[in-house]
Amino acid sequence: ELKVEQNPLFLSMQEGKNYTIYCNYSTTSDRLYWYRQDPGKSLESLFVLLSNGAVKQEGRLMASLDTKARLSTLHITAAVHDLSATYFCAVDIKPGGGADGLTFGKGTHLIIQP
Amino acid sequence: DAGVTQSPTHLIKTRGQHVTLRCSPISGHKSVSWYQQVLGQGPQFIFQYYEKEERGRGNFPDRFSARQFPNYSSELNVNALLLGDSALYLCASSLEGSYNSPLHFGNGTRLTVT
């Protein structure tokens, strides 16, 4: 059974600081996704990582994937309050590709304080 | 373009009743997936349908069923509701076979079972 573990599960940080969220998974996969969820809202896709060594950046967020270590990271640079949200990583091991039947981590609840 | 739409947005049911949740995918998307998100947890995969056929099923009891219609919309049915079925039910659509395509989630239906 695929297990996806995120840490930390809760993170409070100050604006302007840098931090990294980690996502470990238990079964070989080369497809990993990061989503953001604001309170009471649905999930918004942030990054799709499809190969070992993949790195993607959008604004202050950068995600990477190491399939050999079964590890993905989401790095936050110079955090701003608007990045406060819950961040989920999700892994897909379905053959043939396509984002179906994802297994999600428990999420990292991020609070960024002025 | 309209995103994934779900109805109703909120629902209150009594134990033992049944419920039907509805989802319309993004235009052009042929795959629909259903997820259950319990408060404080990541979404958990229930079903995935493509071209009216079930492509995947998560670890949920037979009380949960779904179907997809020729217009690619979908229904999730839950029978004999239990208190533990209270959750946010998310529908997501995707381009089947598109390796780079993430899931696009709707805003969800919040089900409360009393």
Short mmCIF file of C-alpha atoms in Angstrom, two decimals:
data_model
loop_
_atom_site.label_atom_id
_atom_site.label_comp_id
_atom_site.label_asym_id
_atom_site.label_seq_id
_atom_site.Cartn_x
_atom_site.Cartn_y
_atom_site.Cartn_z
CA GLU A 1 0.00 0.00 0.00
CA LEU A 2 1.34 3.38 -1.02
CA LYS A 3 1.99 5.72 1.87
CA VAL A 4 2.68 9.42 1.50
CA GLU A 5 4.11 11.30 4.45
CA GLN A 6 4.52 15.03 4.71
CA ASN A 7 6.46 16.96 7.27
CA PRO A 8 6.02 19.12 9.02
CA LEU A 9 2.24 18.87 9.36
CA PHE A 10 2.08 22.32 10.87
CA LEU A 11 4.39 25.24 10.25
CA SER A 12 4.28 28.77 11.55
CA MET A 13 6.84 31.11 10.10
CA GLN A 14 7.55 34.78 9.70
CA GLU A 15 7.34 36.75 6.52
CA GLY A 16 10.62 36.97 4.69
CA LYS A 17 11.91 33.61 5.90
CA ASN A 18 12.71 30.53 3.84
CA TYR A 19 11.47 27.04 4.57
CA THR A 20 11.05 23.60 3.02
CA ILE A 21 8.19 21.11 3.18
CA TYR A 22 9.09 17.46 2.66
CA CYS A 23 7.07 14.71 1.04
CA ASN A 24 8.19 11.08 1.28
CA TYR A 25 6.42 8.20 -0.40
CA SER A 26 6.79 4.47 -0.04
CA THR A 27 6.43 3.04 -3.56
CA THR A 28 8.29 3.74 -6.77
CA SER A 29 6.65 6.51 -8.75
CA ASP A 30 7.77 9.21 -11.12
CA ARG A 31 4.63 11.29 -10.91
CA LEU A 32 4.12 13.67 -8.03
CA TYR A 33 1.80 16.63 -7.65
CA TRP A 34 1.60 19.55 -5.28
CA TYR A 35 -1.72 21.21 -4.44
CA ARG A 36 -2.72 24.19 -2.34
CA GLN A 37 -5.94 24.43 -0.33
CA ASP A 38 -7.23 27.58 1.32
CA PRO A 39 -9.66 27.22 4.26
CA GLY A 40 -13.08 26.15 3.08
CA LYS A 41 -11.93 26.00 -0.51
CA SER A 42 -11.07 23.34 -3.03
CA LEU A 43 -7.62 22.24 -4.17
CA GLU A 44 -5.55 24.27 -6.59
CA SER A 45 -2.84 22.57 -8.65
CA LEU A 46 0.61 24.06 -8.09
CA PHE A 47 3.12 21.72 -9.69
CA VAL A 48 3.29 18.53 -11.72
CA LEU A 49 6.60 16.68 -11.40
CA LEU A 50 7.04 13.85 -13.86
CA SER A 51 10.63 12.70 -13.76
CA ASN A 52 13.60 12.25 -11.51
CA GLY A 53 15.37 15.54 -10.95
CA ALA A 54 12.37 17.60 -12.08
CA VAL A 55 12.37 21.11 -10.68
CA LYS A 56 9.61 23.64 -11.16
CA GLN A 57 9.28 27.17 -9.87
CA GLU A 58 6.40 29.57 -9.65
CA GLY A 59 6.95 32.83 -7.83
CA ARG A 60 8.21 32.13 -4.32
CA LEU A 61 7.54 28.40 -4.54
CA MET A 62 9.89 25.79 -5.97
CA ALA A 63 9.23 22.05 -6.10
CA SER A 64 11.64 19.23 -6.84
CA LEU A 65 11.47 15.47 -7.19
CA ASP A 66 14.04 12.78 -6.37
CA THR A 67 12.51 9.48 -7.43
CA LYS A 68 15.45 7.44 -6.17
CA ALA A 69 15.02 8.82 -2.67
CA ARG A 70 11.21 8.85 -3.09
CA LEU A 71 11.27 12.43 -1.91
CA SER A 72 9.80 15.69 -3.09
CA THR A 73 10.37 19.10 -1.57
CA LEU A 74 8.40 22.32 -1.73
CA HIS A 75 10.65 25.26 -0.95
CA ILE A 76 9.28 28.64 0.06
CA THR A 77 11.49 31.65 -0.49
CA ALA A 78 10.96 34.93 1.35
CA ALA A 79 7.51 33.93 2.54
CA VAL A 80 4.60 36.36 2.33
CA HIS A 81 1.27 36.21 4.16
CA ASP A 82 -0.63 35.27 0.98
CA LEU A 83 1.14 31.91 0.96
CA SER A 84 -0.66 30.88 4.13
CA ALA A 85 -2.62 27.73 3.21
CA THR A 86 -2.50 23.95 3.48
CA TYR A 87 -0.17 22.28 1.01
CA PHE A 88 -0.64 18.71 -0.13
CA CYS A 89 1.61 16.42 -2.07
CA ALA A 90 0.05 13.53 -3.96
CA VAL A 91 1.53 10.53 -5.70
CA ASP A 92 0.20 8.47 -8.57
CA ILE A 93 1.48 4.99 -9.30
CA LYS A 94 -1.05 4.04 -11.92
CA PRO A 95 0.63 2.64 -15.02
CA GLY A 96 0.05 4.52 -18.23
CA GLY A 97 0.15 7.97 -16.76
CA GLY A 98 -2.69 10.32 -16.05
CA ALA A 99 -3.51 11.84 -12.69
CA ASP A 100 -5.98 9.23 -11.50
CA GLY A 101 -6.26 7.58 -8.13
CA LEU A 102 -3.86 9.89 -6.34
CA THR A 103 -2.70 9.15 -2.81
CA PHE A 104 -2.42 12.36 -0.82
CA GLY A 105 -0.35 13.22 2.19
CA LYS A 106 -2.03 14.63 5.28
CA GLY A 107 -1.07 18.14 4.28
CA THR A 108 1.14 20.83 5.74
CA HIS A 109 -0.78 23.65 7.39
CA LEU A 110 1.32 26.75 6.80
CA ILE A 111 0.78 30.01 8.65
CA ILE A 112 2.91 32.99 7.71
CA GLN A 113 2.91 35.80 10.22
CA PRO A 114 3.93 39.41 9.64
CA ASP B 1 -14.27 28.44 -19.35
CA ALA B 2 -16.25 26.92 -16.53
CA GLY B 3 -14.35 24.78 -14.10
CA VAL B 4 -15.54 21.60 -12.43
CA THR B 5 -18.98 22.21 -10.98
CA GLN B 6 -20.53 20.25 -8.14
CA SER B 7 -23.97 20.25 -6.62
CA PRO B 8 -25.24 20.70 -4.05
CA THR B 9 -22.65 22.73 -2.16
CA HIS B 10 -23.94 21.68 1.25
CA LEU B 11 -26.14 18.83 2.39
CA ILE B 12 -27.43 17.59 5.71
CA LYS B 13 -28.68 14.02 5.97
CA THR B 14 -29.70 11.62 8.71
CA ARG B 15 -28.04 8.29 9.42
CA GLY B 16 -29.42 5.54 7.22
CA GLN B 17 -30.48 7.85 4.42
CA HIS B 18 -28.90 7.89 0.99
CA VAL B 19 -27.40 10.78 -0.92
CA THR B 20 -26.57 11.62 -4.53
CA LEU B 21 -23.85 14.10 -5.38
CA ARG B 22 -23.39 15.50 -8.87
CA CYS B 23 -20.41 16.69 -10.86
CA SER B 24 -19.86 18.28 -14.26
CA PRO B 25 -16.29 18.16 -15.55
CA ILE B 26 -14.41 20.81 -17.43
CA SER B 27 -15.43 20.87 -21.07
CA GLY B 28 -13.29 18.40 -22.99
CA HIS B 29 -12.32 16.37 -19.94
CA LYS B 30 -13.46 12.77 -20.18
CA SER B 31 -12.21 11.49 -16.85
CA VAL B 32 -13.92 12.16 -13.53
CA SER B 33 -12.65 11.17 -10.11
CA TRP B 34 -14.23 11.37 -6.68
CA TYR B 35 -12.42 12.01 -3.43
CA GLN B 36 -13.50 12.18 0.20
CA GLN B 37 -11.80 14.71 2.44
CA VAL B 38 -12.36 14.41 6.15
CA LEU B 39 -11.60 17.52 8.17
CA GLY B 40 -7.88 17.87 8.76
CA GLN B 41 -6.88 15.13 6.35
CA GLY B 42 -5.84 14.84 2.73
CA PRO B 43 -8.36 13.76 0.11
CA GLN B 44 -8.89 10.03 -0.20
CA PHE B 45 -9.58 8.42 -3.57
CA ILE B 46 -13.03 6.86 -4.02
CA PHE B 47 -13.61 6.29 -7.75
CA GLN B 48 -12.34 7.18 -11.17
CA TYR B 49 -14.46 6.95 -14.31
CA TYR B 50 -13.56 7.34 -17.93
CA GLU B 51 -15.91 6.99 -20.88
CA LYS B 52 -18.64 5.75 -18.53
CA GLU B 53 -16.53 2.91 -17.22
CA GLU B 54 -15.01 2.52 -13.79
CA ARG B 55 -11.24 2.73 -14.07
CA GLY B 56 -10.31 2.71 -10.42
CA ARG B 57 -11.78 2.23 -7.00
CA GLY B 58 -10.38 3.18 -3.63
CA ASN B 59 -10.82 1.40 -0.32
CA PHE B 60 -14.46 2.31 0.31
CA PRO B 61 -17.39 0.04 1.15
CA ASP B 62 -20.01 -1.03 -1.36
CA ARG B 63 -22.35 1.60 0.04
CA PHE B 64 -20.45 3.95 -2.23
CA SER B 65 -21.20 3.79 -5.94
CA ALA B 66 -20.85 6.08 -8.89
CA ARG B 67 -21.57 6.38 -12.55
CA GLN B 68 -20.63 8.55 -15.49
CA PHE B 69 -23.04 9.72 -18.16
CA PRO B 70 -22.53 10.14 -21.92
CA ASN B 71 -21.92 13.86 -21.42
CA TYR B 72 -19.12 12.89 -18.96
CA SER B 73 -20.92 14.25 -15.93
CA SER B 74 -20.96 11.97 -12.92
CA GLU B 75 -22.92 11.05 -9.83
CA LEU B 76 -21.66 9.67 -6.54
CA ASN B 77 -24.20 7.74 -4.49
CA VAL B 78 -23.83 6.79 -0.86
CA ASN B 79 -26.36 4.48 0.77
CA ALA B 80 -27.08 3.81 4.43
CA LEU B 81 -25.24 6.90 5.57
CA LEU B 82 -23.09 6.72 8.67
CA LEU B 83 -21.88 9.56 10.86
CA GLY B 84 -18.37 8.86 9.57
CA ASP B 85 -19.45 9.72 6.04
CA SER B 86 -19.53 13.38 7.02
CA ALA B 87 -16.88 14.99 4.87
CA LEU B 88 -16.15 17.22 1.91
CA TYR B 89 -16.66 15.27 -1.29
CA LEU B 90 -14.52 16.50 -4.12
CA CYS B 91 -14.95 15.80 -7.78
CA ALA B 92 -12.03 16.23 -10.15
CA SER B 93 -11.68 16.01 -13.89
CA SER B 94 -8.68 15.43 -16.08
CA LEU B 95 -7.62 14.82 -19.64
CA GLU B 96 -7.28 11.08 -19.85
CA GLY B 97 -3.97 10.02 -21.23
CA SER B 98 -2.46 13.42 -20.83
CA TYR B 99 0.67 12.68 -18.88
CA ASN B 100 1.24 16.26 -17.85
CA SER B 101 -2.30 16.98 -16.76
CA PRO B 102 -3.11 17.46 -13.10
CA LEU B 103 -6.52 16.90 -11.61
CA HIS B 104 -8.81 19.94 -11.62
CA PHE B 105 -10.97 19.93 -8.53
CA GLY B 106 -14.41 21.35 -8.00
CA ASN B 107 -15.40 23.26 -4.88
CA GLY B 108 -16.87 20.17 -3.32
CA THR B 109 -20.05 19.14 -1.57
CA ARG B 110 -19.95 19.32 2.19
CA LEU B 111 -22.02 16.46 3.58
CA THR B 112 -23.07 16.41 7.19
CA VAL B 113 -24.66 13.25 8.56
CA THR B 114 -26.54 13.62 11.84
#
